[in-house]
Tab-separated table of C-alpha atoms in Angstrom:
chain	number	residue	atom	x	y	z
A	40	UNK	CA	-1.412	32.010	-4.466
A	41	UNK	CA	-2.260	28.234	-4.034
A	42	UNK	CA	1.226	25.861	-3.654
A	43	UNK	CA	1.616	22.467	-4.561
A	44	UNK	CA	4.206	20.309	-3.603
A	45	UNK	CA	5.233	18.370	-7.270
A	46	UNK	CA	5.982	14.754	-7.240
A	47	UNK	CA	8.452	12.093	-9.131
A	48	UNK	CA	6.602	10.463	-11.294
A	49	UNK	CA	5.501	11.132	-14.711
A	50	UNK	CA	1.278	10.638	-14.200
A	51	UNK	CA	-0.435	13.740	-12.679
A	52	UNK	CA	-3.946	13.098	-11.705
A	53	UNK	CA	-4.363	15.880	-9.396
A	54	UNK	CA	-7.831	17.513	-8.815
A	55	UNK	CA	-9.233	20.310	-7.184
A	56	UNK	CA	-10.965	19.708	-3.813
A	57	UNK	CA	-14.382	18.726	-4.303
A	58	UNK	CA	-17.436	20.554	-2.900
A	59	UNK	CA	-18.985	16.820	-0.840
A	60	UNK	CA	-17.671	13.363	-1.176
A	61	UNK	CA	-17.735	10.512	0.278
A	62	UNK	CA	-15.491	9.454	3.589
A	63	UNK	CA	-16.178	5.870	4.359
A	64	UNK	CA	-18.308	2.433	3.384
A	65	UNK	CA	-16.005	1.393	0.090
A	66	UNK	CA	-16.505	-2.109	-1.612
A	67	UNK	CA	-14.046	-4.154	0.269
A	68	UNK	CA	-12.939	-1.468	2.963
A	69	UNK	CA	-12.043	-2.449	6.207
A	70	UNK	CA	-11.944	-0.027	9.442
A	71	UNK	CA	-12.072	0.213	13.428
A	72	UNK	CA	-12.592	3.068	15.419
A	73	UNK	CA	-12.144	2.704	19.112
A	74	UNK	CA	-14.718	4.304	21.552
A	75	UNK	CA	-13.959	6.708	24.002
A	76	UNK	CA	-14.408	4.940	27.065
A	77	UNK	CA	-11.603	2.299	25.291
A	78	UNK	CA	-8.986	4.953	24.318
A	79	UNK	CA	-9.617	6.191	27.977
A	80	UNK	CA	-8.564	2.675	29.631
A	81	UNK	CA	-5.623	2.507	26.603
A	82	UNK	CA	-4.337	6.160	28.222
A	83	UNK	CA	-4.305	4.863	31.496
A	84	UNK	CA	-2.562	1.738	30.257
A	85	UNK	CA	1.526	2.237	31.166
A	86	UNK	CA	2.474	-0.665	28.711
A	87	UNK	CA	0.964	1.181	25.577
A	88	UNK	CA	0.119	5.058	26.372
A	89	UNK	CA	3.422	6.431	24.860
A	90	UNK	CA	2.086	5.101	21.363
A	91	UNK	CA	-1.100	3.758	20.736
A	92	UNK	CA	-4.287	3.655	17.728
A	93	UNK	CA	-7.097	5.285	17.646
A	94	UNK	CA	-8.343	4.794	13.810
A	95	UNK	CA	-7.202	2.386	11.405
A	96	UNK	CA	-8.734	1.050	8.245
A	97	UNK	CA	-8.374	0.237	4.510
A	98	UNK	CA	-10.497	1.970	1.644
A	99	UNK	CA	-9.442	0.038	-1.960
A	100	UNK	CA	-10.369	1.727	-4.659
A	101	UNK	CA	-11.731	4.767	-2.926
A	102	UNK	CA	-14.214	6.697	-5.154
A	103	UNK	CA	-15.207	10.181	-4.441
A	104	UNK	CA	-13.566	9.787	-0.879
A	105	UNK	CA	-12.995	13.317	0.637
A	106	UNK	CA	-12.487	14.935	4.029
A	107	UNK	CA	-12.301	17.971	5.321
A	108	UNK	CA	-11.220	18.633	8.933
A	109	UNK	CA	-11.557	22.895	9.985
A	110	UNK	CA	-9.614	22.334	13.339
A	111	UNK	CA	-7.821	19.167	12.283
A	112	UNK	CA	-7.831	16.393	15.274
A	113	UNK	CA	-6.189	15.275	18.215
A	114	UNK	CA	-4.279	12.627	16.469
A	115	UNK	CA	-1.555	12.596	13.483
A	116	UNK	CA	-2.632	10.457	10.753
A	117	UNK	CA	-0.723	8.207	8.577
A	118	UNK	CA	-2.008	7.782	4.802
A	119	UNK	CA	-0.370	5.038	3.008
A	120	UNK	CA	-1.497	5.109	-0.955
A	121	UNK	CA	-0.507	1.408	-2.600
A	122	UNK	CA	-2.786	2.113	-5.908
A	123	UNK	CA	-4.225	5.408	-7.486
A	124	UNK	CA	-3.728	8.642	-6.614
A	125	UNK	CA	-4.788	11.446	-4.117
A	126	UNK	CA	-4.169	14.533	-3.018
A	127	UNK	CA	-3.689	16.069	0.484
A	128	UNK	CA	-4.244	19.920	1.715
A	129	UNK	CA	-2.212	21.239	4.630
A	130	UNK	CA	-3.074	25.219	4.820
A	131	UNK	CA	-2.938	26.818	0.725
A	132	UNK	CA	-0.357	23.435	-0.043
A	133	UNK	CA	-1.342	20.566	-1.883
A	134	UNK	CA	0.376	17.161	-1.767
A	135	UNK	CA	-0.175	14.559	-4.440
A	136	UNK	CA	0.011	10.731	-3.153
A	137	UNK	CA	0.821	7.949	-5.539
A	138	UNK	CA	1.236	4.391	-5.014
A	139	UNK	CA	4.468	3.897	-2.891
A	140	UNK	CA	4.066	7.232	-0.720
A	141	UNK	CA	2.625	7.922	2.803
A	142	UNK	CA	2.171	11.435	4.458
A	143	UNK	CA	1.362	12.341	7.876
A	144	UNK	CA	-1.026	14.888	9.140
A	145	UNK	CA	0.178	16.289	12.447
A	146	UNK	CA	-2.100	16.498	15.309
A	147	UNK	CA	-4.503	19.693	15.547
A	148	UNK	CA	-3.545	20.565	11.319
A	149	UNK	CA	-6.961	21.678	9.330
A	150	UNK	CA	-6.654	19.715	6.369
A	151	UNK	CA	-8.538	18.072	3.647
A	152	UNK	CA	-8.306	15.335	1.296
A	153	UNK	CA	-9.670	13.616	-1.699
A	154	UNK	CA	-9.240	10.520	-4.078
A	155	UNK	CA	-8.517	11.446	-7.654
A	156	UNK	CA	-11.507	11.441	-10.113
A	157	UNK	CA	-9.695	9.661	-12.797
A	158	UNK	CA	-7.759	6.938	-10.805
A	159	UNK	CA	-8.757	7.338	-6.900
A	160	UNK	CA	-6.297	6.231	-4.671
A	161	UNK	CA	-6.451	2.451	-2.467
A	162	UNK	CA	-5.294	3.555	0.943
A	163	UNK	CA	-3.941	2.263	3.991
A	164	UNK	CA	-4.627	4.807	7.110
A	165	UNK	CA	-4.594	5.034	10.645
A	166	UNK	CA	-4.779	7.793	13.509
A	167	UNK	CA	-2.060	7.425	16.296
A	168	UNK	CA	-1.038	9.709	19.261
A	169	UNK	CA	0.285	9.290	22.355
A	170	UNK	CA	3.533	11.234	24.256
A	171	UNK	CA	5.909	8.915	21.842
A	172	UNK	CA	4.343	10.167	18.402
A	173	UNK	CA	5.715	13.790	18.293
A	174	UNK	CA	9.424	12.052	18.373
A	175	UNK	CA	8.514	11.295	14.559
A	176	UNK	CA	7.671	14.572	13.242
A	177	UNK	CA	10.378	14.655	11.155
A	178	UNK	CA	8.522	12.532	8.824
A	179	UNK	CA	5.188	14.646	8.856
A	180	UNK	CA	3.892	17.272	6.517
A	181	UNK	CA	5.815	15.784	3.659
A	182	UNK	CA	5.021	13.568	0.834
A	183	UNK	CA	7.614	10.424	1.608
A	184	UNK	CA	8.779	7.937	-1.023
A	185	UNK	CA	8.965	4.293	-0.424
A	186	UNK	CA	11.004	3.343	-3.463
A	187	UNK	CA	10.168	-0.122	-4.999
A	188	UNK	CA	12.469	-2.891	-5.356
A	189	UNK	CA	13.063	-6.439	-4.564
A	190	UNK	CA	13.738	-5.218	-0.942
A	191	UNK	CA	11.460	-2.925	-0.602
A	192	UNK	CA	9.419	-4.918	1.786
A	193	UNK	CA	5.989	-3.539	0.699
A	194	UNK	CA	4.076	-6.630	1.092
A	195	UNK	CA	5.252	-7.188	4.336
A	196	UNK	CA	3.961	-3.770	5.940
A	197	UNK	CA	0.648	-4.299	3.972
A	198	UNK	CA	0.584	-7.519	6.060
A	199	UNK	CA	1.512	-5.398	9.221
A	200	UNK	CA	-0.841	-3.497	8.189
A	201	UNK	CA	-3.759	-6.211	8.157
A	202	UNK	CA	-2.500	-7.779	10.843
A	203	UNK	CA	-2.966	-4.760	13.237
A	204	UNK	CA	-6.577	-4.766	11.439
A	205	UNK	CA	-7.291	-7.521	12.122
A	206	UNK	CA	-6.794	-7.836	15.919
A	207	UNK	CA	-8.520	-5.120	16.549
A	208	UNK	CA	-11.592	-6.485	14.424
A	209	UNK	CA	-11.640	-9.731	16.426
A	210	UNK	CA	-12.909	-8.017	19.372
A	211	UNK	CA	-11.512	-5.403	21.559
A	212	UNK	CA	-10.551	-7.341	24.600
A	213	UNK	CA	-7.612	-6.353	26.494
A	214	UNK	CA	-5.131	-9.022	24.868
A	215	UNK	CA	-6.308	-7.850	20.917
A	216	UNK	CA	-5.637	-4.214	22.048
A	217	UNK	CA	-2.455	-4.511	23.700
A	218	UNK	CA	-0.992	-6.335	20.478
A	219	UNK	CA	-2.012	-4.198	17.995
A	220	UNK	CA	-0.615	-0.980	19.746
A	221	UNK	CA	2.559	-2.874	20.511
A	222	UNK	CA	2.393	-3.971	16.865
A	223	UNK	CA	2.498	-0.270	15.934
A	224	UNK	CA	5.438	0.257	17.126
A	225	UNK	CA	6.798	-2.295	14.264
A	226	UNK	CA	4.572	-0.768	11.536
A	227	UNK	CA	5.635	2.080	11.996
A	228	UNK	CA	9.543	1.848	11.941
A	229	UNK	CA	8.873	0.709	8.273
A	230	UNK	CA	7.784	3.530	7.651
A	231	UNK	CA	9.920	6.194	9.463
A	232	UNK	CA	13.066	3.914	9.140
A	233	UNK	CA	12.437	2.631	5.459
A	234	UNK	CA	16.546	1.810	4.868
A	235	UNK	CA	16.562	-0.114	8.235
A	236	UNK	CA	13.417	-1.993	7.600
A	237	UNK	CA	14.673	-2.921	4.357
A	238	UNK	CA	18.655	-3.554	5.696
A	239	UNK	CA	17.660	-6.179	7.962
A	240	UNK	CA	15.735	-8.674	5.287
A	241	UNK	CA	19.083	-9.812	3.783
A	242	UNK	CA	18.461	-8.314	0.225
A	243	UNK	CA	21.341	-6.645	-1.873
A	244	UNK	CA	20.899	-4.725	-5.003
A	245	UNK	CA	23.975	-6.211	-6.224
A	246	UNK	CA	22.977	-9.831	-6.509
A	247	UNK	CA	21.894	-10.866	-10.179
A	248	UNK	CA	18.572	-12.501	-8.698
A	249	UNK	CA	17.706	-9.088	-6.830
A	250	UNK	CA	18.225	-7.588	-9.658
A	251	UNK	CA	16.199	-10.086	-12.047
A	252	UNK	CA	13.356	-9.410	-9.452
A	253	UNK	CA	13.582	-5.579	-9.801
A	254	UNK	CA	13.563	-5.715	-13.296
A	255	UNK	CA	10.204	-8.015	-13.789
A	256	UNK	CA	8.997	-5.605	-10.896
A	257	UNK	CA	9.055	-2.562	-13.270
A	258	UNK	CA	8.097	-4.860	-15.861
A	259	UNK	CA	5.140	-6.305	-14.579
A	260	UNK	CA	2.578	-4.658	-17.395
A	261	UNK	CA	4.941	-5.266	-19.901
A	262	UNK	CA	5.568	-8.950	-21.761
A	263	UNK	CA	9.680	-9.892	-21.353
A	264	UNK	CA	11.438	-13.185	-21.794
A	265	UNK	CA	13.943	-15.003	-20.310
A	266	UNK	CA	16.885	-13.131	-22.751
A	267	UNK	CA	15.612	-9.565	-21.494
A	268	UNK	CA	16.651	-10.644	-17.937
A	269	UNK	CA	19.516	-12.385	-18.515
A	270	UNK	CA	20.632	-9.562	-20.969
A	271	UNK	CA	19.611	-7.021	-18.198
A	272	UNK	CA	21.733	-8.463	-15.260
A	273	UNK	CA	24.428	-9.291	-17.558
A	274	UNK	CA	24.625	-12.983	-17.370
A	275	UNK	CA	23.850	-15.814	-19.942
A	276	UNK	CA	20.216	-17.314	-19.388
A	277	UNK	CA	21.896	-20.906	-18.280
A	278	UNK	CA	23.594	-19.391	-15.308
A	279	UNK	CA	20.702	-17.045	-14.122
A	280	UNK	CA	18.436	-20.072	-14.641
A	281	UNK	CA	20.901	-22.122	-12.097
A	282	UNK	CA	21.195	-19.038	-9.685
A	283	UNK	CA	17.750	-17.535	-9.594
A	284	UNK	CA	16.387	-21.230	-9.021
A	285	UNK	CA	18.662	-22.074	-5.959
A	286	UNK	CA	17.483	-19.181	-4.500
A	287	UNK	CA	13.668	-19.153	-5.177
A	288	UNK	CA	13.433	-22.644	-5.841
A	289	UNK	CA	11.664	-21.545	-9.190
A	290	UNK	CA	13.151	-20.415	-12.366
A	291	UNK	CA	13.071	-16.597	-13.337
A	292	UNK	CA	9.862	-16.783	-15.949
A	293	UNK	CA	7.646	-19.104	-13.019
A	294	UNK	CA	8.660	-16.142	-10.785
A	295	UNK	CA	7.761	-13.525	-13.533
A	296	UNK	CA	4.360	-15.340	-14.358
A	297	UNK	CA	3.909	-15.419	-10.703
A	298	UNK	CA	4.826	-11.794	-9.949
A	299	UNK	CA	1.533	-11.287	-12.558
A	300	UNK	CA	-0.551	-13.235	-11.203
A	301	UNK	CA	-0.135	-11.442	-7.668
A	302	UNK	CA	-0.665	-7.941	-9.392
A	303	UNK	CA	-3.959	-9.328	-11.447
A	304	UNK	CA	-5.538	-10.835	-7.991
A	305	UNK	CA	-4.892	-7.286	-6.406
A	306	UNK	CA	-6.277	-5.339	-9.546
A	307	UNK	CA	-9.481	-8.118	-9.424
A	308	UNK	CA	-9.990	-7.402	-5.506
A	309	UNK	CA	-9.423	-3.720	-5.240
A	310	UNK	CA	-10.865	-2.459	-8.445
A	311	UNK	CA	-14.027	-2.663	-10.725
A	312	UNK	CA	-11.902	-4.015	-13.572
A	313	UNK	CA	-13.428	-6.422	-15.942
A	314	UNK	CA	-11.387	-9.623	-16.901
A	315	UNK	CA	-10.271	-8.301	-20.376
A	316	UNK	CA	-9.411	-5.013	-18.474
A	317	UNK	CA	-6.828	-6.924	-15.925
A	318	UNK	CA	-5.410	-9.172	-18.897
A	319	UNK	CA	-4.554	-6.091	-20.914
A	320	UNK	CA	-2.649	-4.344	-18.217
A	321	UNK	CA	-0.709	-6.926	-17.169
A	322	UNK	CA	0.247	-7.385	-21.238
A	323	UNK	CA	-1.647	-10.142	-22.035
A	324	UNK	CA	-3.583	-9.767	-25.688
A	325	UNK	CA	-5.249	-12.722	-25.521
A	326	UNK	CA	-7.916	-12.499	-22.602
A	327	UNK	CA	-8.442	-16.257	-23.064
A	328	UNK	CA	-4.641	-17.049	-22.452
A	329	UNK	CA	-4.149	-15.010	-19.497
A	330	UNK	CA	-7.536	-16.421	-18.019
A	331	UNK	CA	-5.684	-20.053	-18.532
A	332	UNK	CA	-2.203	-18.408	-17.145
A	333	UNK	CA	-4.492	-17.591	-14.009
A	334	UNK	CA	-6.597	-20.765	-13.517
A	335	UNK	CA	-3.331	-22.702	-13.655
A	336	UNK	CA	-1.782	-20.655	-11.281
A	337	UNK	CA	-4.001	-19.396	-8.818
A	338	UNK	CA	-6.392	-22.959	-8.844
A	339	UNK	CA	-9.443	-20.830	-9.877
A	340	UNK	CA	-10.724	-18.948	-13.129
A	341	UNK	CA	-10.134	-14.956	-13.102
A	342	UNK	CA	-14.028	-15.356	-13.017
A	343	UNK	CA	-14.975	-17.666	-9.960
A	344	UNK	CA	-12.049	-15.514	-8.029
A	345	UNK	CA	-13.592	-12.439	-8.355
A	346	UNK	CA	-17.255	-13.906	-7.724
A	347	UNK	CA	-15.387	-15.513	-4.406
A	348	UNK	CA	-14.047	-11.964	-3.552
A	349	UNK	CA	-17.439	-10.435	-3.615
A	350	UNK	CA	-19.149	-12.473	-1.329
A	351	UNK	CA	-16.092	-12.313	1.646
């Protein structure tokens, strides 16, 4: 009998492996696959054989994405899911990814996976190997939870993330490749040291502003005011307003509006959502008000941004 391995949350999009699908060339992707004769040269390199990249790339929005690997490959790979869902097949066990949760596929593994046909998952993944990369097999084979909060840190390993992309899409001389395999070594102690990684940025769950920033994080679709926070961190709205502003420089409902504004520029880039769509998730009724919210904020209509975005 077929396992799966169940997840936290409450949504289930799981669905059974497809039959074909497709593995690559998604509006907006971004991915770099070094040749052989380069990964040769990186495992004769001292300074970056123990640990070093092989694949790494972005699909957003991945539609009908699906692999299937008989003898698995050489390399573990890393599949970070910030949006959607997915599910991964190690032997007769499923895994279901969600936004927040990475998995690794060890090295030599058959395995499959696929995007979810209701909400497909947006997904950061790379292919690593290297002597070093079996000391972190304690993380593999496992669906792993990033939890979200104001420390969290998740936009800062997305920017790792691009960052590593990015060097290696500027050209594959010898300076570009040493940095982003040195650079791995960062990205991924965020990921197999998540408490650490988060520890060392200063936040604390028991300040009130942390905790104001939590709360609009899990509020984000929703529409709050001022008296919500201040009610939820226990504190009247005068002194939050003083706190929260000598610490962002911004008071809580700028940072709120702002926190929006972030998630509707992701949900325009990395999905095929129309205007009215974006407003409504975010809690916004009026598509006209949340398109003035936006213009204010961001310097450019919801429109003329996404127009912008398709042309990069």
């Amino acid at each position: 009998m077929q396992g799966t391995e169940q997840n936290r949350g409450t949504k289930n999009y799981k669905t059974s492996s497809p039959e074909i699908g497709k593995s690559e060339n998604f509006t907006g992707d971004r991915s770099v696959v070094l040749s052989k004769k380069q990964l040769k040269k990186i495992r004769k390199n001292p300074l970056i054989s123990g640990l070093y990249i092989t694949d790494i790339g972005f699909y957003p929005n991945a539609k009908h994405h699906y692999r299937k690997r008989i003898l698995g490959i050489k390399e573990h790979i890393l599949i970070y899911c910030i949006d959607g869902y997915g599910t991964i097949k190690i032997g007769e066990t499923e895994h279901q990814l969600e936004p927040n949760t990475f998995f690794v596929i060890h090295a030599d593994n058959a395995h499959s996976y696929w995007a979810s046909q209701k909400d497909p998952w947006s997904i950061y993944w790379l292919h690593f190997g290297g002597e070093r990369s079996s000391f972190f097999t304690e993380h593999f084979s496992k669906v792993n939870w990033i939890k979200q909060s104001s420390k969290s840190r998740i936009d800062d390993r997305i920017l790792q993330f691009n960052e590593l992309l990015t060097a290696l899409e500027s050209g594959f001389s010898k300076e570009n490749i040493n940095y982003a395999n040195l650079s791995l070594n960062g990205l991924l102690a965020s990921f197999f040291y998540v408490e650490t990684y988060r520890a060392v940025k200063g936040f604390s769950v028991t300040n009130p502003v942390d905790q104001a920033i939590i709360f609009m994080q899990k509020n984000i679709n929703s529409t709050i005011k001022i008296a919500d926070i201040s009610q939820h961190v226990k504190l009247s709205e005068s002194h939050l307003n003083k706190i929260f502003r000598n610490k962002t420089g911004t008071s809580p409902m700028d940072y709120f509006i702002n926190l929006k504004m972030q998630e509707a520029i992701r949900l325009l880039t990395n999905q095929s959502l129309k205007i009215k769509e974006v407003a409504y998730r975010l809690g916004y009724s009026d598509q006209y008000y949340f398109t003035r919210i936006f213009t204010k904020h961001i310097g450019s209509s919801p429109g003329s941004f996404s127009k912008m975005n398709m042309h990069r």
